[in-house]
Short mmCIF file of C-alpha atoms in Angstrom, two decimals:
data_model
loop_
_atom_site.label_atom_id
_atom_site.label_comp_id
_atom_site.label_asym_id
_atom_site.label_seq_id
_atom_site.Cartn_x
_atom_site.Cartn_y
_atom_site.Cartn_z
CA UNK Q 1 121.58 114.00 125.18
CA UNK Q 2 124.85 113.33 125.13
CA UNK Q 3 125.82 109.42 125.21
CA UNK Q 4 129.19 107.49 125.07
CA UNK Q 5 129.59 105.25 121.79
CA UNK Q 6 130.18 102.28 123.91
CA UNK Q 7 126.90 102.83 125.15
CA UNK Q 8 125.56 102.90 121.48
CA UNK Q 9 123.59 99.50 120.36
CA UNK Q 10 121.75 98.36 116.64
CA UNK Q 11 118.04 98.28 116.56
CA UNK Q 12 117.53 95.33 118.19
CA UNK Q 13 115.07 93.98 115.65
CA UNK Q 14 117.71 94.30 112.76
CA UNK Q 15 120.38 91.35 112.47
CA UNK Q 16 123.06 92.72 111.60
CA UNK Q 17 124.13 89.36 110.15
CA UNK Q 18 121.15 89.61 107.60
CA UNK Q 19 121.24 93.44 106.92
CA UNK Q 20 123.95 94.44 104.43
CA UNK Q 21 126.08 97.57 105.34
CA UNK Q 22 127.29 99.48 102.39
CA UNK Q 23 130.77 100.43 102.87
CA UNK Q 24 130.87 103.14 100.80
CA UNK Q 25 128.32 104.63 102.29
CA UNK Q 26 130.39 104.40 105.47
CA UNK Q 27 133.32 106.11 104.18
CA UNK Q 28 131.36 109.00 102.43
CA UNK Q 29 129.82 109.19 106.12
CA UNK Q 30 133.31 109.18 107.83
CA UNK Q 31 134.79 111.54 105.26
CA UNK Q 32 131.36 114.15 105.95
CA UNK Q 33 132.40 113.47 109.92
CA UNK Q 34 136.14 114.77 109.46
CA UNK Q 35 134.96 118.33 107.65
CA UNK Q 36 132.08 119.19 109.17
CA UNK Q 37 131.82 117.41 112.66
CA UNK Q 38 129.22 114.98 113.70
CA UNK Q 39 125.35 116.12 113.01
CA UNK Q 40 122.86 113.83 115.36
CA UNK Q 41 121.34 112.00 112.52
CA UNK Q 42 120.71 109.36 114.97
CA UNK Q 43 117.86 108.48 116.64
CA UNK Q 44 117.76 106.20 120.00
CA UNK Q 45 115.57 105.36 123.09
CA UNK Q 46 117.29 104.22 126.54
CA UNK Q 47 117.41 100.41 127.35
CA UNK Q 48 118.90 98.62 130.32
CA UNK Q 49 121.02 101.45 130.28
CA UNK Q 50 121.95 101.80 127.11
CA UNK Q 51 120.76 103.56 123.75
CA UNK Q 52 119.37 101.06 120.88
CA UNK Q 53 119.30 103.03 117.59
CA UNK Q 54 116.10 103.21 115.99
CA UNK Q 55 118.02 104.40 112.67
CA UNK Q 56 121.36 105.55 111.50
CA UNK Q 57 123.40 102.60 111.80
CA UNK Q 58 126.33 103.43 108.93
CA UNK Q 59 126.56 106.98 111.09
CA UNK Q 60 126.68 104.38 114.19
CA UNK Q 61 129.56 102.39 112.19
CA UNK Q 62 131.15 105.65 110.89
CA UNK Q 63 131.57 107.43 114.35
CA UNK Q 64 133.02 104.12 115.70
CA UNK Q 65 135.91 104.48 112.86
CA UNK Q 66 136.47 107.49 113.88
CA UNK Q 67 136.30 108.35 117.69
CA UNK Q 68 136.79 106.36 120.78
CA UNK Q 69 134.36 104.33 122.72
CA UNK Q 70 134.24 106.44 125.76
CA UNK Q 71 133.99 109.84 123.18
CA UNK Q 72 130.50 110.99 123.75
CA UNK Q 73 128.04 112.73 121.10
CA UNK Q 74 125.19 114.20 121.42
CA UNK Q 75 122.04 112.70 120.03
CA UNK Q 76 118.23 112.71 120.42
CA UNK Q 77 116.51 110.30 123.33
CA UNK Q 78 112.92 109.52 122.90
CA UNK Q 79 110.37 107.02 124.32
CA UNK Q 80 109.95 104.87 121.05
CA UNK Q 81 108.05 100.81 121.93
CA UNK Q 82 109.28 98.21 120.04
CA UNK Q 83 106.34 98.52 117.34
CA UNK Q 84 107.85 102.12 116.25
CA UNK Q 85 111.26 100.52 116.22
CA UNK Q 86 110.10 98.01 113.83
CA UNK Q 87 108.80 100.75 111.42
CA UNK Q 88 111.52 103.13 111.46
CA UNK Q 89 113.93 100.01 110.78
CA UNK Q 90 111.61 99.03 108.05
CA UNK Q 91 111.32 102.66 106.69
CA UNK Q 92 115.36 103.54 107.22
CA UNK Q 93 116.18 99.96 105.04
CA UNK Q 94 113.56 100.63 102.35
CA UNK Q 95 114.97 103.97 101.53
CA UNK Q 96 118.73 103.06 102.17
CA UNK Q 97 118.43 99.37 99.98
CA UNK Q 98 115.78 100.30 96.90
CA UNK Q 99 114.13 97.07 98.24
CA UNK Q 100 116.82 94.16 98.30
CA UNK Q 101 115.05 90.42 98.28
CA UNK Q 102 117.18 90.02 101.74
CA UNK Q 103 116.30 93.75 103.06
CA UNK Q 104 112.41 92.89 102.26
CA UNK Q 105 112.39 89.45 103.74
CA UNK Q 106 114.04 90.16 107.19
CA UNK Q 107 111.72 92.89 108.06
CA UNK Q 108 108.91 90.89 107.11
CA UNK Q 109 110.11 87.97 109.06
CA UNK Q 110 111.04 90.26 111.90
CA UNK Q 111 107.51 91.86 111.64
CA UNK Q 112 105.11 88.40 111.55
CA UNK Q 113 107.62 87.03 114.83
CA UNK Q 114 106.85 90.30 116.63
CA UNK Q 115 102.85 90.56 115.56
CA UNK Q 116 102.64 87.01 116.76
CA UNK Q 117 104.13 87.69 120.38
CA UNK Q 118 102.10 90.44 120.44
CA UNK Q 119 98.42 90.44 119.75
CA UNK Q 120 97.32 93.84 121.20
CA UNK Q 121 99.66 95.70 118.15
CA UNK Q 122 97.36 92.85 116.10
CA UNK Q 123 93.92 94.65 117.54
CA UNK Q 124 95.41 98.03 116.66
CA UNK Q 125 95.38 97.03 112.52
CA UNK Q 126 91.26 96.77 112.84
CA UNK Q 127 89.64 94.04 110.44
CA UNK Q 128 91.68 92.09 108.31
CA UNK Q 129 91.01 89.74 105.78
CA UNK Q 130 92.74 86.26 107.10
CA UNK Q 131 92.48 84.69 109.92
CA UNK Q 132 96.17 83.87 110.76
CA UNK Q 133 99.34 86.16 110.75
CA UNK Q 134 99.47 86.89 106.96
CA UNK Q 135 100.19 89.09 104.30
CA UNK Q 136 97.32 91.51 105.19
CA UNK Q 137 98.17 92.02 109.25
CA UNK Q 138 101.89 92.82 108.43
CA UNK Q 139 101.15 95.01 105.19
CA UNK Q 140 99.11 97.22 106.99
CA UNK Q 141 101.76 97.13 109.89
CA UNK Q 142 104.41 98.10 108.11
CA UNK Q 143 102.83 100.59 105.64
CA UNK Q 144 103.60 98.16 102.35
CA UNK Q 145 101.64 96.69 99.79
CA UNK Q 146 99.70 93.50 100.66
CA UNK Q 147 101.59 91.33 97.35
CA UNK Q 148 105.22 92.36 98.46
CA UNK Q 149 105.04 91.00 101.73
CA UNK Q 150 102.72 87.92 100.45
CA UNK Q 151 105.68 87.12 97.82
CA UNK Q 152 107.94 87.77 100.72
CA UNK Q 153 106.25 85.36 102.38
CA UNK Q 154 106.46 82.82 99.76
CA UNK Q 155 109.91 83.32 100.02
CA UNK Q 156 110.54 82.83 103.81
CA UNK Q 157 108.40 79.44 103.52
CA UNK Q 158 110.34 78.20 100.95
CA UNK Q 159 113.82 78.96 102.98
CA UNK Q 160 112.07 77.34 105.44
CA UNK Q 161 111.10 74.48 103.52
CA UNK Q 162 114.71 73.72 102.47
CA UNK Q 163 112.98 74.32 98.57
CA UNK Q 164 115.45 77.41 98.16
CA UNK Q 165 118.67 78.26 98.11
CA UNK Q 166 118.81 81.74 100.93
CA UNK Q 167 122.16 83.02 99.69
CA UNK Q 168 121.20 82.34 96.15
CA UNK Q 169 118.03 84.46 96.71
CA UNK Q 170 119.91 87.39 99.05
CA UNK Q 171 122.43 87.89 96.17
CA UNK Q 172 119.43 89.18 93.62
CA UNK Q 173 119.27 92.85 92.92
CA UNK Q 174 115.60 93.37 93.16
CA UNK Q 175 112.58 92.45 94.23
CA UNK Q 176 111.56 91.56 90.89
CA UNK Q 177 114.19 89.64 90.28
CA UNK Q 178 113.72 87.33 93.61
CA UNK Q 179 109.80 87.15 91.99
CA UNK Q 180 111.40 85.46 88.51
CA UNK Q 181 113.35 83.57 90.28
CA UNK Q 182 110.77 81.56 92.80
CA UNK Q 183 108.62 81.44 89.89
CA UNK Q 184 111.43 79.28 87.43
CA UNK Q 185 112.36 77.54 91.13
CA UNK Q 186 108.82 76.04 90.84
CA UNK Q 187 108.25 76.00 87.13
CA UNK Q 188 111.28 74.18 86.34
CA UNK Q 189 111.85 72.37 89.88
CA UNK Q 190 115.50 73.71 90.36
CA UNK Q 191 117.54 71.90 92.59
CA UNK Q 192 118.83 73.68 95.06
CA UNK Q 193 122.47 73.01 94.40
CA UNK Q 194 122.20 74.76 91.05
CA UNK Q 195 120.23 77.57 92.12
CA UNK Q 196 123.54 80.00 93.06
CA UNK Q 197 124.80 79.04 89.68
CA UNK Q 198 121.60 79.99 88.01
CA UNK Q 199 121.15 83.77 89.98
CA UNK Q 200 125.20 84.16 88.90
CA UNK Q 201 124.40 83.55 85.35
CA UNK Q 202 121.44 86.06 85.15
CA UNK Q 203 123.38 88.46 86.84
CA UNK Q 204 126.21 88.24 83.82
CA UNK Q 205 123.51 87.98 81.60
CA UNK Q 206 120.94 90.90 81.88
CA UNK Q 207 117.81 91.45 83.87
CA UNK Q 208 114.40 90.64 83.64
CA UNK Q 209 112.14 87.56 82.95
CA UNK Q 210 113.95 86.53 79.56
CA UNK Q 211 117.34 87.13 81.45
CA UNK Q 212 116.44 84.55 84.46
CA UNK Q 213 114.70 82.02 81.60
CA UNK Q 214 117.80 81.87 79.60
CA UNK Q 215 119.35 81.27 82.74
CA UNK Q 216 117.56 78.38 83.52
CA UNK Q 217 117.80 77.18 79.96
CA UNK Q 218 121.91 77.64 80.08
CA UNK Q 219 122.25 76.16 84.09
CA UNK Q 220 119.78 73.47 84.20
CA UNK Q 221 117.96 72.62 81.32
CA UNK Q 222 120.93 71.87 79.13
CA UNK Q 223 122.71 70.57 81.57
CA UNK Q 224 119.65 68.00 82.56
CA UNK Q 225 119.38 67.32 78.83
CA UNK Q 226 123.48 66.41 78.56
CA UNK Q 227 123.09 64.23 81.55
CA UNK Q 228 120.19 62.13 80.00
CA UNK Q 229 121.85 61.56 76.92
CA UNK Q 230 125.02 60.10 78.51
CA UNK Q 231 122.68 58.34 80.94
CA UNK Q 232 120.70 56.98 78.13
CA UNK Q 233 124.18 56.48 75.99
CA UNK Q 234 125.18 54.19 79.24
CA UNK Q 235 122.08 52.09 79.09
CA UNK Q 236 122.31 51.21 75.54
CA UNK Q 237 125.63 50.33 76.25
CA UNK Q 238 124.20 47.98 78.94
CA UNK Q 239 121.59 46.40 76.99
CA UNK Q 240 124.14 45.95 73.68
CA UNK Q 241 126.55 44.12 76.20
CA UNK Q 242 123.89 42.08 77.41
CA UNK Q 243 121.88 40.86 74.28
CA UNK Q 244 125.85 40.51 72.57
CA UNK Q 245 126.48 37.96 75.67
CA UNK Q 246 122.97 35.90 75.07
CA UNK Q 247 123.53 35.78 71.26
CA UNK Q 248 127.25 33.96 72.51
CA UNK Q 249 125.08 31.49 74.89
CA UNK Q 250 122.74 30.82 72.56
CA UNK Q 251 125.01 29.70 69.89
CA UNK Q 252 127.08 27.80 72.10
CA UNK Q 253 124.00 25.90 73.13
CA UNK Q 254 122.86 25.35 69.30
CA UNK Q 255 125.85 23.73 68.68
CA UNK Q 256 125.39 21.70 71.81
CA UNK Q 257 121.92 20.69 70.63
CA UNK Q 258 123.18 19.69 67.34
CA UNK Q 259 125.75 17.43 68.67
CA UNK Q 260 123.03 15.68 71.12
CA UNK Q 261 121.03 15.28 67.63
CA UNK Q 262 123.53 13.50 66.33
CA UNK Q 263 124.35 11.40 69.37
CA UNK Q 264 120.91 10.05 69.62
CA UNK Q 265 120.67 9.48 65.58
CA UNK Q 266 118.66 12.42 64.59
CA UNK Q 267 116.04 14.82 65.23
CA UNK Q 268 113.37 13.63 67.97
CA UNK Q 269 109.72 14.41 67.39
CA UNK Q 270 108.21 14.09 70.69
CA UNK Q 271 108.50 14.33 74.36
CA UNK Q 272 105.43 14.00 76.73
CA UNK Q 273 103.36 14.60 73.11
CA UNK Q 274 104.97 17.87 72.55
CA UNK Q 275 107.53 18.29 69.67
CA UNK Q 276 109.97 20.46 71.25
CA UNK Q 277 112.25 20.45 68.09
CA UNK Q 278 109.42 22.14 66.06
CA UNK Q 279 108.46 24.87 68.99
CA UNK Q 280 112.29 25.68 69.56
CA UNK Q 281 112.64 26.47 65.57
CA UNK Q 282 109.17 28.27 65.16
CA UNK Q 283 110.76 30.55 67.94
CA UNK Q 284 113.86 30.76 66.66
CA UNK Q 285 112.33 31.90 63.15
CA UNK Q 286 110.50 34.74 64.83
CA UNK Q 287 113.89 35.57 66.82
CA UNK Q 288 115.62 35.43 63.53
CA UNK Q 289 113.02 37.85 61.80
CA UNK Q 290 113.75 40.40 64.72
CA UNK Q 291 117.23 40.08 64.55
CA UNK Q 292 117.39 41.00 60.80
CA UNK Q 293 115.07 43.78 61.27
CA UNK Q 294 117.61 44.88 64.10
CA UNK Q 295 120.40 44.37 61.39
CA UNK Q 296 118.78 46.62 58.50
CA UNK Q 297 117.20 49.12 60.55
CA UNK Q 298 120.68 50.00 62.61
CA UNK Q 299 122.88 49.44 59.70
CA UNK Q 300 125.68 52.01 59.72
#
């Protein structure tokens, strides 16, 4: 059928905010376009009177580079419910992104919204396992295995959750990648405002699970460990400034006590039966004991 490019709309289950388009894929397509003409390597159904795209959205963005709005091409028109355009998305972005982290966790968050609004696709999967919208219903929805769309999951909750960082997690290369990463969010209990600089450090780094430890190690760990030495530095300050400021008071009030000593004609013995002279220097014995084991234990 042939259909004006104005008329032409995105899946409507793909955000286009949250799907990447590659732009060199784009200009190979528009490049292709200009030798050989356009090929209908699009797919649509009619809505509301126009045509949603099930798939070929960098043709879609390549034929809008090149020809006008009111041009028209010719492209195939089929009846296609929203459950099929959920699956072709799915399918189109699996083989166009070699599973990105942000590719994986759209669809599947895309899929559970649409399962839940619609519980007769639900009674179409047959038995499965759990009894609320999980890993199992969409898996078998979409055709993938049950762990990438529970670690998906994980993912989506933790967004959710404010726990991690979305950017830091859409930036990874692969879907391994997002896994090591969750798993050293939780181990190590990353804050989330050094979680971007932690996925840009692995990235320079390498791949892998060594790659995103030593990550950790170089963006958090000794950063934490820095911190708590100058933290600890500061409190020893604290405490040297404090005891330094007693040791003044009590010398200024030992010399005050001497001179009331002599005032009175010597050393009392007791005061309501307690000799106060003899408890204050069997205390200050013991304080002098700790203060020369202070002395030769921190001697520089």
């Amino acid at each position: 059928m042939k259909v004006q490019i104005k008329d032409l709309e995105p899946n409507p289950y793909r955000d286009m905010n949250n799907y990447p388009m590659d732009e060199n894929k784009v200009k190979s397509l528009i490049e292709s376009i200009q030798q050989t003409g356009f090929w209908d390597n699009i797919l649509s159904r009619k809505q509301n009177g126009k045509f949603q795209i099930a798939y070929g959205h960098h043709r879609l963005a390549a034929i809008r580079e090149i020809f006008k709005p009111t041009d028209e091409v010719d492209i195939p028109v089929k009846e296609l419910d929203d459950a099929t355009m959920i699956k072709i998305m799915a399918n189109e972005n699996m083989e166009a992104w070699t599973a990105l982290p942000r590719v994986i966790d759209e669809t599947v968050r895309v899929t559970k919204q649409f399962l839940e609004g619609h519980p007769e696709e639900v009674k179409k999967l047959g038995q499965v396992k759990s009894g609320s919208m999980g890993a199992d219903f969409i898996s078998r929805f979409l055709g993938w295995k049950e762990s990438r769309v529970g670690y998906s999951l994980e993912r989506l909750k933790m967004i959710t959750d404010d726990k991690i960082d979305r950017e830091a997690i859409d930036s990874l290369p692969t879907e391994r990648a997002a896994r090591n990463f969750v798993t050293s969010v939780k181990e190590f209990d990353i804050p989330k405002e050094r979680q971007k600089s932690v996925v840009e450090k692995y990235k320079e780094t390498g791949s892998g699970e060594r790659a995103m430890r030593n990550a950790v190690i170089e963006e958090v760990i000794i950063p934490k460990k820095k911190k708590e030495s100058i933290d600890t530095s500061r409190t020893i300050e604290n405490e040297i400034r404090s005891v330094d400021s007693l040791a003044s008071d009590l010398q200024d009030k030992l010399l005050r006590l001497t001179t009331l000593y002599r005032e009175v004609g010597g050393v009392p013995e007791y005061w309501e039966q307690i000799n106060w002279h003899m408890k204050l220097v069997n205390n200050l014995n013991k304080t002098t004991t700790i203060i020369d084991t202070f002395i030769l234990t921190n001697k520089k």
